[in-house]
mmCIF file of C-alpha atoms in Angstrom:
data_model
loop_
_atom_site.group_PDB
_atom_site.id
_atom_site.type_symbol
_atom_site.label_atom_id
_atom_site.label_comp_id
_atom_site.label_asym_id
_atom_site.label_seq_id
_atom_site.Cartn_x
_atom_site.Cartn_y
_atom_site.Cartn_z
ATOM 1 C CA MET F 1 -72.875 -47.364 133.394
ATOM 2 C CA PRO F 2 -74.546 -50.412 134.907
ATOM 3 C CA ASP F 3 -78.331 -50.013 134.459
ATOM 4 C CA THR F 4 -80.353 -51.842 137.182
ATOM 5 C CA PRO F 5 -83.811 -51.897 135.740
ATOM 6 C CA SER F 6 -83.973 -54.515 132.980
ATOM 7 C CA GLU F 7 -84.880 -52.058 130.217
ATOM 8 C CA PRO F 8 -83.099 -48.819 130.697
ATOM 9 C CA ALA F 9 -84.964 -45.761 129.505
ATOM 10 C CA PRO F 10 -83.311 -43.332 127.051
ATOM 11 C CA VAL F 11 -80.844 -40.944 128.624
ATOM 12 C CA ILE F 12 -81.933 -37.356 128.658
ATOM 13 C CA VAL F 13 -80.292 -34.934 126.215
ATOM 14 C CA GLY F 14 -80.756 -31.325 125.488
ATOM 15 C CA ASN F 15 -81.085 -31.296 121.576
ATOM 16 C CA GLU F 16 -84.875 -30.762 121.454
ATOM 17 C CA PRO F 17 -85.723 -27.160 121.071
ATOM 18 C CA GLY F 18 -88.415 -26.087 123.606
ATOM 19 C CA SER F 19 -87.487 -28.906 126.065
ATOM 20 C CA PHE F 20 -86.467 -28.024 129.587
ATOM 21 C CA PRO F 21 -82.748 -29.432 129.152
ATOM 22 C CA HIS F 22 -82.476 -27.419 125.821
ATOM 23 C CA GLY F 23 -83.563 -24.164 127.755
ATOM 24 C CA VAL F 24 -80.970 -24.773 130.414
ATOM 25 C CA LEU F 25 -78.256 -25.167 128.021
ATOM 26 C CA ALA F 26 -79.242 -22.359 125.588
ATOM 27 C CA GLU F 27 -80.583 -19.840 127.943
ATOM 28 C CA ARG F 28 -79.671 -20.572 131.687
ATOM 29 C CA HIS F 29 -75.966 -21.256 131.176
ATOM 30 C CA PRO F 30 -75.446 -17.945 129.243
ATOM 31 C CA ALA F 31 -77.232 -16.091 131.832
ATOM 32 C CA ILE F 32 -75.137 -17.443 134.567
ATOM 33 C CA ILE F 33 -71.910 -16.412 132.706
ATOM 34 C CA ARG F 34 -73.254 -12.974 132.417
ATOM 35 C CA GLN F 35 -74.161 -12.808 136.067
ATOM 36 C CA VAL F 36 -70.868 -13.984 137.210
ATOM 37 C CA ARG F 37 -68.994 -11.563 134.863
ATOM 38 C CA GLU F 38 -70.978 -8.648 136.355
ATOM 39 C CA ALA F 39 -70.696 -9.780 139.917
ATOM 40 C CA PHE F 40 -66.746 -9.412 140.068
ATOM 41 C CA PRO F 41 -64.281 -6.907 138.745
ATOM 42 C CA PHE F 42 -62.510 -9.459 136.618
ATOM 43 C CA GLY F 43 -59.540 -8.170 134.466
ATOM 44 C CA PRO F 44 -59.219 -8.478 130.825
ATOM 45 C CA GLU F 45 -58.025 -12.022 130.791
ATOM 46 C CA ARG F 46 -60.903 -13.424 132.830
ATOM 47 C CA ARG F 47 -63.446 -11.406 130.993
ATOM 48 C CA ARG F 48 -62.208 -12.837 127.647
ATOM 49 C CA ALA F 49 -62.360 -16.525 129.114
ATOM 50 C CA LEU F 50 -65.913 -15.917 130.137
ATOM 51 C CA ASP F 51 -66.781 -14.461 126.747
ATOM 52 C CA ALA F 52 -65.273 -17.509 125.071
ATOM 53 C CA LEU F 53 -67.313 -19.775 127.222
ATOM 54 C CA LEU F 54 -70.392 -17.835 126.430
ATOM 55 C CA ALA F 55 -69.693 -18.180 122.769
ATOM 56 C CA SER F 56 -69.153 -21.921 123.063
ATOM 57 C CA CYS F 57 -72.446 -22.275 124.897
ATOM 58 C CA ALA F 58 -74.225 -20.747 121.934
ATOM 59 C CA ASP F 59 -72.657 -22.485 118.954
ATOM 60 C CA GLY F 60 -69.516 -24.258 120.009
ATOM 61 C CA VAL F 61 -68.588 -27.764 121.056
ATOM 62 C CA ILE F 62 -67.257 -29.349 124.143
ATOM 63 C CA GLU F 63 -63.471 -28.724 124.562
ATOM 64 C CA PRO F 64 -61.074 -30.744 126.697
ATOM 65 C CA LEU F 65 -59.853 -29.045 129.926
ATOM 66 C CA PRO F 66 -57.079 -26.672 129.317
ATOM 67 C CA ALA F 67 -53.449 -27.957 129.644
ATOM 68 C CA ALA F 68 -52.899 -25.899 133.014
ATOM 69 C CA ALA F 69 -55.719 -27.967 134.597
ATOM 70 C CA ASP F 70 -54.639 -29.949 137.474
ATOM 71 C CA ALA F 71 -53.365 -33.443 136.238
ATOM 72 C CA ARG F 72 -55.414 -35.385 138.634
ATOM 73 C CA ASP F 73 -58.616 -33.352 137.541
ATOM 74 C CA ARG F 74 -57.674 -34.012 133.938
ATOM 75 C CA ASP F 75 -57.356 -37.821 134.660
ATOM 76 C CA ARG F 76 -60.586 -37.844 136.478
ATOM 77 C CA TRP F 77 -62.386 -36.148 133.605
ATOM 78 C CA ALA F 78 -60.893 -38.534 131.151
ATOM 79 C CA ASP F 79 -62.302 -41.337 133.263
ATOM 80 C CA TRP F 80 -65.636 -39.484 133.246
ATOM 81 C CA GLY F 81 -66.188 -39.385 129.535
ATOM 82 C CA MET F 82 -64.130 -36.426 128.143
ATOM 83 C CA ASP F 83 -62.649 -38.453 125.422
ATOM 84 C CA ALA F 84 -66.014 -39.692 124.218
ATOM 85 C CA TYR F 85 -67.688 -36.239 124.329
ATOM 86 C CA ALA F 86 -64.979 -33.688 123.410
ATOM 87 C CA GLY F 87 -65.743 -32.190 119.929
ATOM 88 C CA ARG F 88 -69.369 -32.858 120.286
ATOM 89 C CA SER F 89 -72.101 -30.231 120.630
ATOM 90 C CA TRP F 90 -73.212 -29.470 124.229
ATOM 91 C CA PHE F 91 -76.704 -30.355 123.186
ATOM 92 C CA ASP F 92 -75.910 -33.853 121.839
ATOM 93 C CA VAL F 93 -74.319 -35.417 124.808
ATOM 94 C CA PRO F 94 -76.132 -36.595 128.048
ATOM 95 C CA TRP F 95 -77.685 -33.409 129.680
ATOM 96 C CA LEU F 96 -76.214 -34.315 132.997
ATOM 97 C CA TRP F 97 -72.688 -34.495 131.539
ATOM 98 C CA ALA F 98 -73.055 -31.318 129.683
ATOM 99 C CA GLU F 99 -74.395 -29.374 132.892
ATOM 100 C CA SER F 100 -71.505 -30.747 135.000
ATOM 101 C CA HIS F 101 -68.922 -29.860 132.485
ATOM 102 C CA PHE F 102 -70.296 -26.346 132.113
ATOM 103 C CA TYR F 103 -69.666 -25.620 135.748
ATOM 104 C CA ARG F 104 -66.206 -27.125 135.566
ATOM 105 C CA ARG F 105 -65.351 -24.934 132.558
ATOM 106 C CA LEU F 106 -66.825 -21.813 134.391
ATOM 107 C CA LEU F 107 -64.522 -22.442 137.270
ATOM 108 C CA ASP F 108 -61.533 -22.551 134.685
ATOM 109 C CA ALA F 109 -62.853 -19.246 133.124
ATOM 110 C CA VAL F 110 -62.828 -17.315 136.559
ATOM 111 C CA GLY F 111 -59.418 -18.745 137.535
ATOM 112 C CA TYR F 112 -60.586 -20.666 140.503
ATOM 113 C CA PHE F 113 -58.066 -23.366 140.015
ATOM 114 C CA ASP F 114 -55.167 -20.975 139.036
ATOM 115 C CA LEU F 115 -52.502 -19.276 141.105
ATOM 116 C CA GLY F 116 -53.325 -15.642 141.347
ATOM 117 C CA THR F 117 -55.949 -13.271 142.583
ATOM 118 C CA TRP F 118 -59.134 -15.337 141.851
ATOM 119 C CA GLN F 119 -57.826 -18.643 143.045
ATOM 120 C CA GLY F 120 -60.378 -20.394 145.292
ATOM 121 C CA VAL F 121 -62.829 -17.464 145.092
ATOM 122 C CA ASP F 122 -66.430 -18.911 144.714
ATOM 123 C CA PRO F 123 -68.043 -17.007 141.727
ATOM 124 C CA PHE F 124 -71.446 -17.680 143.227
ATOM 125 C CA ARG F 125 -70.751 -16.463 146.722
ATOM 126 C CA PRO F 126 -72.446 -13.049 146.448
ATOM 127 C CA ALA F 127 -75.728 -14.642 145.439
ATOM 128 C CA LYS F 128 -75.419 -17.391 148.153
ATOM 129 C CA LEU F 129 -74.795 -14.770 150.940
ATOM 130 C CA ALA F 130 -77.701 -12.480 149.721
ATOM 131 C CA GLU F 131 -80.023 -15.412 150.173
ATOM 132 C CA LEU F 132 -78.731 -16.385 153.443
ATOM 133 C CA ASP F 133 -78.976 -12.841 154.731
ATOM 134 C CA ALA F 134 -82.487 -12.164 153.280
ATOM 135 C CA PRO F 135 -85.401 -11.222 155.523
ATOM 136 C CA GLU F 136 -87.260 -14.362 154.511
ATOM 137 C CA THR F 137 -84.471 -16.501 156.328
ATOM 138 C CA ASP F 138 -85.012 -14.429 159.550
ATOM 139 C CA GLU F 139 -88.700 -15.376 159.273
ATOM 140 C CA GLU F 140 -88.107 -18.852 158.836
ATOM 141 C CA LEU F 141 -85.565 -19.055 161.627
ATOM 142 C CA ALA F 142 -87.995 -17.330 164.020
ATOM 143 C CA ALA F 143 -90.554 -19.948 163.314
ATOM 144 C CA LEU F 144 -88.341 -22.442 165.021
ATOM 145 C CA ASP F 145 -89.114 -20.793 168.417
ATOM 146 C CA GLY F 146 -92.775 -22.007 168.014
ATOM 147 C CA LEU F 147 -91.903 -25.514 167.399
ATOM 148 C CA ALA F 148 -90.865 -26.274 170.932
ATOM 149 C CA ASP F 149 -94.482 -26.419 172.104
ATOM 150 C CA LEU F 150 -95.491 -29.052 169.452
ATOM 151 C CA PRO F 151 -95.646 -32.803 170.047
ATOM 152 C CA ALA F 152 -92.457 -34.582 169.273
ATOM 153 C CA ASP F 153 -93.756 -36.226 166.122
ATOM 154 C CA ASP F 154 -95.027 -33.045 164.748
ATOM 155 C CA ARG F 155 -91.678 -31.228 165.340
ATOM 156 C CA THR F 156 -89.877 -34.127 163.598
ATOM 157 C CA ARG F 157 -92.460 -33.809 160.608
ATOM 158 C CA ALA F 158 -92.047 -30.203 160.365
ATOM 159 C CA LEU F 159 -88.246 -30.272 160.058
ATOM 160 C CA LEU F 160 -88.557 -32.946 157.630
ATOM 161 C CA HIS F 161 -90.723 -30.911 155.360
ATOM 162 C CA GLY F 162 -88.565 -27.886 155.864
ATOM 163 C CA SER F 163 -85.615 -29.927 154.560
ATOM 164 C CA LEU F 164 -87.734 -31.292 151.758
ATOM 165 C CA TRP F 165 -88.962 -28.006 150.471
ATOM 166 C CA GLY F 166 -85.812 -26.109 151.011
ATOM 167 C CA ASN F 167 -86.273 -22.432 150.590
ATOM 168 C CA ARG F 168 -90.131 -23.061 150.683
ATOM 169 C CA ALA F 169 -89.568 -24.161 154.208
ATOM 170 C CA ASP F 170 -92.618 -22.319 155.409
ATOM 171 C CA LEU F 171 -94.718 -25.181 153.950
ATOM 172 C CA GLY F 172 -93.196 -27.546 156.387
ATOM 173 C CA PHE F 173 -93.268 -25.329 159.494
ATOM 174 C CA ARG F 174 -96.869 -24.619 158.676
ATOM 175 C CA LEU F 175 -97.547 -28.294 159.247
ATOM 176 C CA SER F 176 -99.945 -28.644 156.503
ATOM 177 C CA ASP F 177 -100.941 -32.166 155.427
ATOM 178 C CA SER F 178 -99.415 -33.324 152.141
ATOM 179 C CA GLY F 179 -100.501 -30.031 150.472
ATOM 180 C CA THR F 180 -103.000 -29.993 147.534
ATOM 181 C CA ASP F 181 -103.400 -27.680 144.653
ATOM 182 C CA THR F 182 -106.826 -26.297 145.064
ATOM 183 C CA LYS F 183 -107.574 -25.875 141.484
ATOM 184 C CA ASP F 184 -106.798 -29.402 140.330
ATOM 185 C CA ARG F 185 -106.657 -31.335 143.596
ATOM 186 C CA VAL F 186 -103.234 -32.745 142.755
ATOM 187 C CA PRO F 187 -101.047 -33.405 145.919
ATOM 188 C CA ALA F 188 -98.060 -31.286 146.308
ATOM 189 C CA LEU F 189 -96.323 -34.275 147.849
ATOM 190 C CA VAL F 190 -96.678 -36.954 145.195
ATOM 191 C CA ALA F 191 -94.942 -39.688 147.005
ATOM 192 C CA ASP F 192 -94.545 -39.920 150.781
ATOM 193 C CA ASP F 193 -92.447 -42.891 152.175
ATOM 194 C CA SER F 194 -91.779 -40.905 155.408
ATOM 195 C CA ASP F 195 -93.089 -43.666 157.620
ATOM 196 C CA THR F 196 -90.351 -45.904 156.066
ATOM 197 C CA LEU F 197 -87.880 -43.302 156.894
ATOM 198 C CA TRP F 198 -88.651 -43.064 160.499
ATOM 199 C CA SER F 199 -88.755 -46.857 160.861
ATOM 200 C CA LEU F 200 -85.168 -46.631 159.973
ATOM 201 C CA LEU F 201 -84.464 -43.729 162.348
ATOM 202 C CA PRO F 202 -86.773 -44.435 165.367
ATOM 203 C CA PRO F 203 -86.300 -42.284 168.634
ATOM 204 C CA ALA F 204 -83.860 -43.328 171.139
ATOM 205 C CA GLY F 205 -84.991 -46.351 172.976
ATOM 206 C CA GLN F 206 -87.134 -47.674 170.278
ATOM 207 C CA GLY F 207 -86.407 -50.056 167.486
ATOM 208 C CA THR F 208 -83.099 -51.926 167.112
ATOM 209 C CA SER F 209 -80.118 -51.179 169.195
ATOM 210 C CA GLY F 210 -76.615 -50.029 168.165
ATOM 211 C CA PRO F 211 -75.418 -46.779 166.760
ATOM 212 C CA LYS F 212 -77.265 -45.212 163.897
ATOM 213 C CA THR F 213 -75.466 -43.161 161.181
ATOM 214 C CA LEU F 214 -77.172 -40.892 158.615
ATOM 215 C CA CYS F 215 -75.377 -39.842 155.471
ATOM 216 C CA LEU F 216 -76.916 -36.701 154.081
ATOM 217 C CA VAL F 217 -75.860 -35.669 150.613
ATOM 218 C CA ALA F 218 -76.633 -32.081 150.723
ATOM 219 C CA ASP F 219 -77.966 -29.970 147.883
ATOM 220 C CA ASN F 220 -78.075 -26.213 147.868
ATOM 221 C CA ALA F 221 -76.583 -23.699 150.229
ATOM 222 C CA GLY F 222 -78.105 -20.816 152.116
ATOM 223 C CA ARG F 223 -81.862 -21.169 152.741
ATOM 224 C CA GLU F 224 -81.802 -24.787 151.552
ATOM 225 C CA LEU F 225 -78.792 -25.895 153.546
ATOM 226 C CA VAL F 226 -80.176 -24.335 156.822
ATOM 227 C CA PRO F 227 -83.216 -26.628 157.174
ATOM 228 C CA ASP F 228 -80.923 -29.568 156.289
ATOM 229 C CA LEU F 229 -78.822 -28.733 159.234
ATOM 230 C CA LEU F 230 -81.892 -28.231 161.432
ATOM 231 C CA LEU F 231 -83.091 -31.590 160.505
ATOM 232 C CA VAL F 232 -79.725 -33.155 161.528
ATOM 233 C CA SER F 233 -79.534 -31.266 164.783
ATOM 234 C CA HIS F 234 -83.060 -32.536 165.681
ATOM 235 C CA LEU F 235 -82.376 -36.151 164.860
ATOM 236 C CA LEU F 236 -79.336 -35.987 167.084
ATOM 237 C CA ASP F 237 -81.129 -34.293 169.819
ATOM 238 C CA GLU F 238 -84.045 -36.939 169.563
ATOM 239 C CA GLY F 239 -81.441 -39.895 169.513
ATOM 240 C CA ARG F 240 -82.771 -40.942 166.297
ATOM 241 C CA ILE F 241 -79.117 -40.796 164.947
ATOM 242 C CA ASP F 242 -75.761 -41.238 166.754
ATOM 243 C CA TRP F 243 -73.603 -39.906 163.971
ATOM 244 C CA ALA F 244 -74.221 -37.810 160.778
ATOM 245 C CA VAL F 245 -71.848 -37.399 157.777
ATOM 246 C CA LEU F 246 -72.537 -34.305 155.593
ATOM 247 C CA HIS F 247 -71.636 -34.884 151.998
ATOM 248 C CA LEU F 248 -70.868 -31.419 150.286
ATOM 249 C CA LYS F 249 -69.207 -30.489 147.164
ATOM 250 C CA PRO F 250 -65.511 -29.797 147.093
ATOM 251 C CA ASP F 251 -65.848 -27.059 144.662
ATOM 252 C CA PRO F 252 -68.486 -24.379 143.655
ATOM 253 C CA TYR F 253 -70.976 -26.166 141.492
ATOM 254 C CA TYR F 254 -74.471 -25.743 139.991
ATOM 255 C CA VAL F 255 -74.579 -22.069 141.168
ATOM 256 C CA SER F 256 -75.740 -22.806 144.743
ATOM 257 C CA ASP F 257 -74.668 -26.201 145.717
ATOM 258 C CA ALA F 258 -73.226 -26.320 149.136
ATOM 259 C CA THR F 259 -69.442 -26.498 149.790
ATOM 260 C CA PRO F 260 -67.671 -26.642 153.281
ATOM 261 C CA ALA F 261 -67.411 -22.738 153.242
ATOM 262 C CA ASP F 262 -71.157 -22.579 152.712
ATOM 263 C CA LEU F 263 -71.704 -24.848 155.798
ATOM 264 C CA LEU F 264 -69.648 -22.452 157.936
ATOM 265 C CA ASP F 265 -71.748 -19.465 156.734
ATOM 266 C CA ALA F 266 -74.950 -21.252 157.530
ATOM 267 C CA LEU F 267 -73.767 -22.285 161.041
ATOM 268 C CA ARG F 268 -72.704 -18.698 161.886
ATOM 269 C CA ARG F 269 -76.105 -17.621 160.563
ATOM 270 C CA LEU F 270 -77.939 -20.026 162.831
ATOM 271 C CA VAL F 271 -75.859 -18.959 165.928
ATOM 272 C CA ALA F 272 -76.385 -15.236 165.146
ATOM 273 C CA ALA F 273 -80.155 -15.652 164.872
ATOM 274 C CA GLY F 274 -80.689 -16.412 168.520
ATOM 275 C CA GLY F 275 -83.391 -18.295 170.188
ATOM 276 C CA ALA F 276 -84.092 -21.921 168.971
ATOM 277 C CA ALA F 277 -81.966 -21.351 165.857
ATOM 278 C CA ALA F 278 -78.997 -20.536 167.926
ATOM 279 C CA ALA F 279 -79.423 -23.664 169.951
ATOM 280 C CA HIS F 280 -79.473 -25.694 166.941
ATOM 281 C CA GLY F 281 -76.375 -23.994 165.614
ATOM 282 C CA GLU F 282 -74.366 -24.421 168.796
ATOM 283 C CA ARG F 283 -75.549 -28.099 169.024
ATOM 284 C CA LEU F 284 -74.159 -28.680 165.457
ATOM 285 C CA TRP F 285 -70.894 -26.680 166.148
ATOM 286 C CA THR F 286 -70.376 -28.969 169.225
ATOM 287 C CA ALA F 287 -71.234 -32.138 167.335
ATOM 288 C CA LEU F 288 -68.647 -31.181 164.569
ATOM 289 C CA ALA F 289 -66.080 -30.520 167.159
ATOM 290 C CA ASP F 290 -66.479 -33.784 168.917
ATOM 291 C CA GLY F 291 -66.853 -35.844 165.737
ATOM 292 C CA ARG F 292 -70.596 -36.806 165.971
ATOM 293 C CA VAL F 293 -70.909 -34.799 162.774
ATOM 294 C CA THR F 294 -68.275 -35.138 160.039
ATOM 295 C CA VAL F 295 -67.936 -33.425 156.616
ATOM 296 C CA ARG F 296 -66.989 -35.186 153.321
ATOM 297 C CA ALA F 297 -66.210 -33.274 150.077
ATOM 298 C CA HIS F 298 -65.574 -36.327 147.791
ATOM 299 C CA PRO F 299 -64.430 -35.602 144.121
ATOM 300 C CA PHE F 300 -67.247 -37.871 142.859
ATOM 301 C CA SER F 301 -69.743 -35.249 144.329
ATOM 302 C CA CYS F 302 -68.943 -33.054 141.290
ATOM 303 C CA ALA F 303 -68.813 -35.886 138.685
ATOM 304 C CA PRO F 304 -71.082 -35.781 135.626
ATOM 305 C CA LEU F 305 -72.330 -39.366 136.317
ATOM 306 C CA PRO F 306 -75.059 -41.216 138.196
ATOM 307 C CA TYR F 307 -74.329 -42.706 141.468
ATOM 308 C CA ALA F 308 -74.494 -46.123 139.972
ATOM 309 C CA ASP F 309 -70.894 -45.376 138.873
ATOM 310 C CA MET F 310 -69.556 -44.301 142.244
ATOM 311 C CA PRO F 311 -66.120 -45.374 143.305
ATOM 312 C CA ASP F 312 -65.622 -48.171 145.935
ATOM 313 C CA ASP F 313 -64.547 -45.937 148.689
ATOM 314 C CA LEU F 314 -67.928 -44.065 148.512
ATOM 315 C CA ARG F 315 -69.866 -47.127 148.054
ATOM 316 C CA GLY F 316 -68.386 -48.484 151.224
ATOM 317 C CA GLU F 317 -69.418 -45.331 153.190
ATOM 318 C CA PHE F 318 -73.040 -45.592 152.002
ATOM 319 C CA ALA F 319 -73.166 -49.365 152.667
ATOM 320 C CA ALA F 320 -72.112 -48.636 156.341
ATOM 321 C CA ALA F 321 -74.855 -45.946 156.924
ATOM 322 C CA THR F 322 -78.227 -46.790 158.552
ATOM 323 C CA VAL F 323 -79.552 -44.747 155.783
ATOM 324 C CA THR F 324 -78.291 -42.253 153.163
ATOM 325 C CA VAL F 325 -80.584 -39.267 152.329
ATOM 326 C CA LEU F 326 -79.945 -37.637 149.151
ATOM 327 C CA LYS F 327 -81.412 -33.918 148.870
ATOM 328 C CA GLY F 328 -82.629 -32.072 145.885
ATOM 329 C CA ASP F 329 -83.089 -32.402 142.247
ATOM 330 C CA LEU F 330 -79.581 -33.021 140.910
ATOM 331 C CA ASN F 331 -78.863 -35.620 143.466
ATOM 332 C CA TYR F 332 -82.205 -37.315 142.332
ATOM 333 C CA ARG F 333 -81.113 -37.379 138.751
ATOM 334 C CA ARG F 334 -77.757 -38.913 139.746
ATOM 335 C CA LEU F 335 -79.510 -41.409 142.189
ATOM 336 C CA VAL F 336 -81.955 -42.893 139.746
ATOM 337 C CA GLY F 337 -80.249 -42.236 136.415
ATOM 338 C CA ASP F 338 -81.021 -38.999 134.231
ATOM 339 C CA ARG F 339 -83.439 -40.965 131.980
ATOM 340 C CA TRP F 340 -86.855 -40.933 130.551
ATOM 341 C CA TRP F 341 -88.210 -43.380 132.953
ATOM 342 C CA PRO F 342 -91.912 -43.873 132.953
ATOM 343 C CA PRO F 343 -93.014 -42.132 136.139
ATOM 344 C CA THR F 344 -94.372 -45.487 137.561
ATOM 345 C CA THR F 345 -90.947 -47.149 137.378
ATOM 346 C CA PRO F 346 -90.552 -48.329 141.113
ATOM 347 C CA PHE F 347 -88.070 -46.243 142.862
ATOM 348 C CA ALA F 348 -86.879 -49.519 144.399
ATOM 349 C CA ASP F 349 -85.918 -50.773 141.009
ATOM 350 C CA ALA F 350 -84.144 -47.609 140.009
ATOM 351 C CA THR F 351 -81.943 -47.782 143.247
ATOM 352 C CA ALA F 352 -81.464 -51.324 143.510
ATOM 353 C CA TYR F 353 -77.695 -50.810 142.955
ATOM 354 C CA PHE F 354 -77.393 -48.606 145.869
ATOM 355 C CA PRO F 355 -75.204 -50.241 148.611
ATOM 356 C CA GLY F 356 -77.641 -49.589 151.532
ATOM 357 C CA PRO F 357 -80.907 -48.056 152.594
ATOM 358 C CA VAL F 358 -81.570 -44.870 150.481
ATOM 359 C CA ALA F 359 -84.049 -42.026 150.683
ATOM 360 C CA ALA F 360 -84.634 -39.123 148.440
ATOM 361 C CA LEU F 361 -86.045 -35.705 149.571
ATOM 362 C CA ARG F 362 -86.608 -33.869 146.335
ATOM 363 C CA THR F 363 -88.687 -31.103 144.762
ATOM 364 C CA LEU F 364 -89.480 -31.760 141.108
ATOM 365 C CA LYS F 365 -87.204 -29.357 139.006
ATOM 366 C CA SER F 366 -86.443 -31.579 135.998
ATOM 367 C CA ASP F 367 -87.944 -34.209 133.940
ATOM 368 C CA VAL F 368 -86.742 -37.418 135.462
ATOM 369 C CA VAL F 369 -89.173 -38.884 138.028
ATOM 370 C CA THR F 370 -89.867 -42.470 139.273
ATOM 371 C CA GLY F 371 -92.011 -44.151 141.987
ATOM 372 C CA LEU F 372 -95.420 -42.400 141.178
ATOM 373 C CA SER F 373 -98.509 -44.324 141.524
ATOM 374 C CA ALA F 374 -100.638 -44.623 138.408
ATOM 375 C CA ASP F 375 -103.304 -42.606 139.832
ATOM 376 C CA THR F 376 -101.081 -39.946 140.796
ATOM 377 C CA GLU F 377 -99.452 -39.669 137.337
ATOM 378 C CA ALA F 378 -102.850 -39.629 135.879
ATOM 379 C CA ALA F 379 -104.028 -36.793 137.975
ATOM 380 C CA LEU F 380 -100.805 -34.805 137.305
ATOM 381 C CA VAL F 381 -101.232 -35.378 133.464
ATOM 382 C CA ALA F 382 -104.914 -34.367 133.757
ATOM 383 C CA SER F 383 -104.328 -31.320 135.714
ATOM 384 C CA GLY F 384 -103.292 -29.372 132.663
ATOM 385 C CA GLU F 385 -100.043 -28.188 134.512
ATOM 386 C CA GLN F 386 -97.683 -28.607 131.435
ATOM 387 C CA ARG F 387 -94.527 -28.314 133.624
ATOM 388 C CA TRP F 388 -95.444 -30.427 136.639
ATOM 389 C CA ARG F 389 -92.069 -32.239 136.345
ATOM 390 C CA THR F 390 -90.012 -28.958 136.490
ATOM 391 C CA SER F 391 -91.935 -26.334 138.080
ATOM 392 C CA GLY F 392 -90.825 -27.021 141.705
ATOM 393 C CA THR F 393 -94.507 -27.142 142.887
ATOM 394 C CA HIS F 394 -94.445 -30.812 143.551
ATOM 395 C CA ALA F 395 -92.181 -32.905 145.732
ATOM 396 C CA LEU F 396 -91.479 -36.468 147.033
ATOM 397 C CA ILE F 397 -90.153 -38.310 149.796
ATOM 398 C CA GLN F 398 -89.040 -41.874 148.650
ATOM 399 C CA VAL F 399 -87.281 -44.567 150.590
ATOM 400 C CA ARG F 400 -85.872 -47.922 149.736
ATOM 401 C CA ARG F 401 -85.004 -50.102 152.682
#
């Protein structure tokens, strides 16, 4: 992989007991297999395949994709490092690669790609729909009705923070400032380049002329995709963007990552909610129909690699955008590289390879982080919060023009 900073930090792996990556591989992945196994009435063949994957996660090694796998998929995974990592422990290869391969193998185990009963059935759909239909979603959508009375800048800021925090969107709608941990006085928002983002996307009639295109690389479905869609709708309505491209996952991935089917579920949820939520849903439905919003599900969206290794066609799309916004923790890891960067490594250095202006909206749920000031890093370390990198209690808005 091409490393932009002059001295790349070590790649994160999961072979240290007690570390966050080790816990994901040793505990979270087996739990996911058990949940999927219990959520569907799979027959003996699928249950055996899930049990075999469970055993592999515990004490096995990475295996090549089965011979029945689609030939193009096998070729892609060969290009993505299968030959280098097959036969090695899940814990000894790059964590990003191991996690991604786990989800690809899980889809094999449930028959997602095979002709038969379970072809194309999202193994995570029950959990996604349960979250989308939760009472908390009703409360968050009802809060939209109160935004209409706020000044335009406040509405914009609220919807940005809703998208940032995902299913903690109430923090955004509450229009708090950057948020502060009252015990340790550590800001919840540890980096905030939102002014730079708005300089790239000014309201209609301000700033540079010409059409403005937003590429939004989405993260999770359900209650996290909904505020992303609300932000896109608002930016269209305010004339801050003329076009939007939503990058979703082509297949179920990382449990809750959004696919085109999840987009349709979210739109229907908005329309059914009534009030301001329905207006947003109808605006987006119309924009999809007339082409102002388009959807992409590029195979590289499920690749086990950083965006520094993106193919040329995807590079061209991002280069043409006014700004590309990457949502969530996984996309952040892929954007800056899943490495042990010193937290004060400039975000601009870590993303210098990116072909156009780029922004990250991310809650911290894994170890990698860049772009913090020395004072902020010191405050986080001094706070005594051992897992500030992974707890999801802090977030960042980072932009590189």
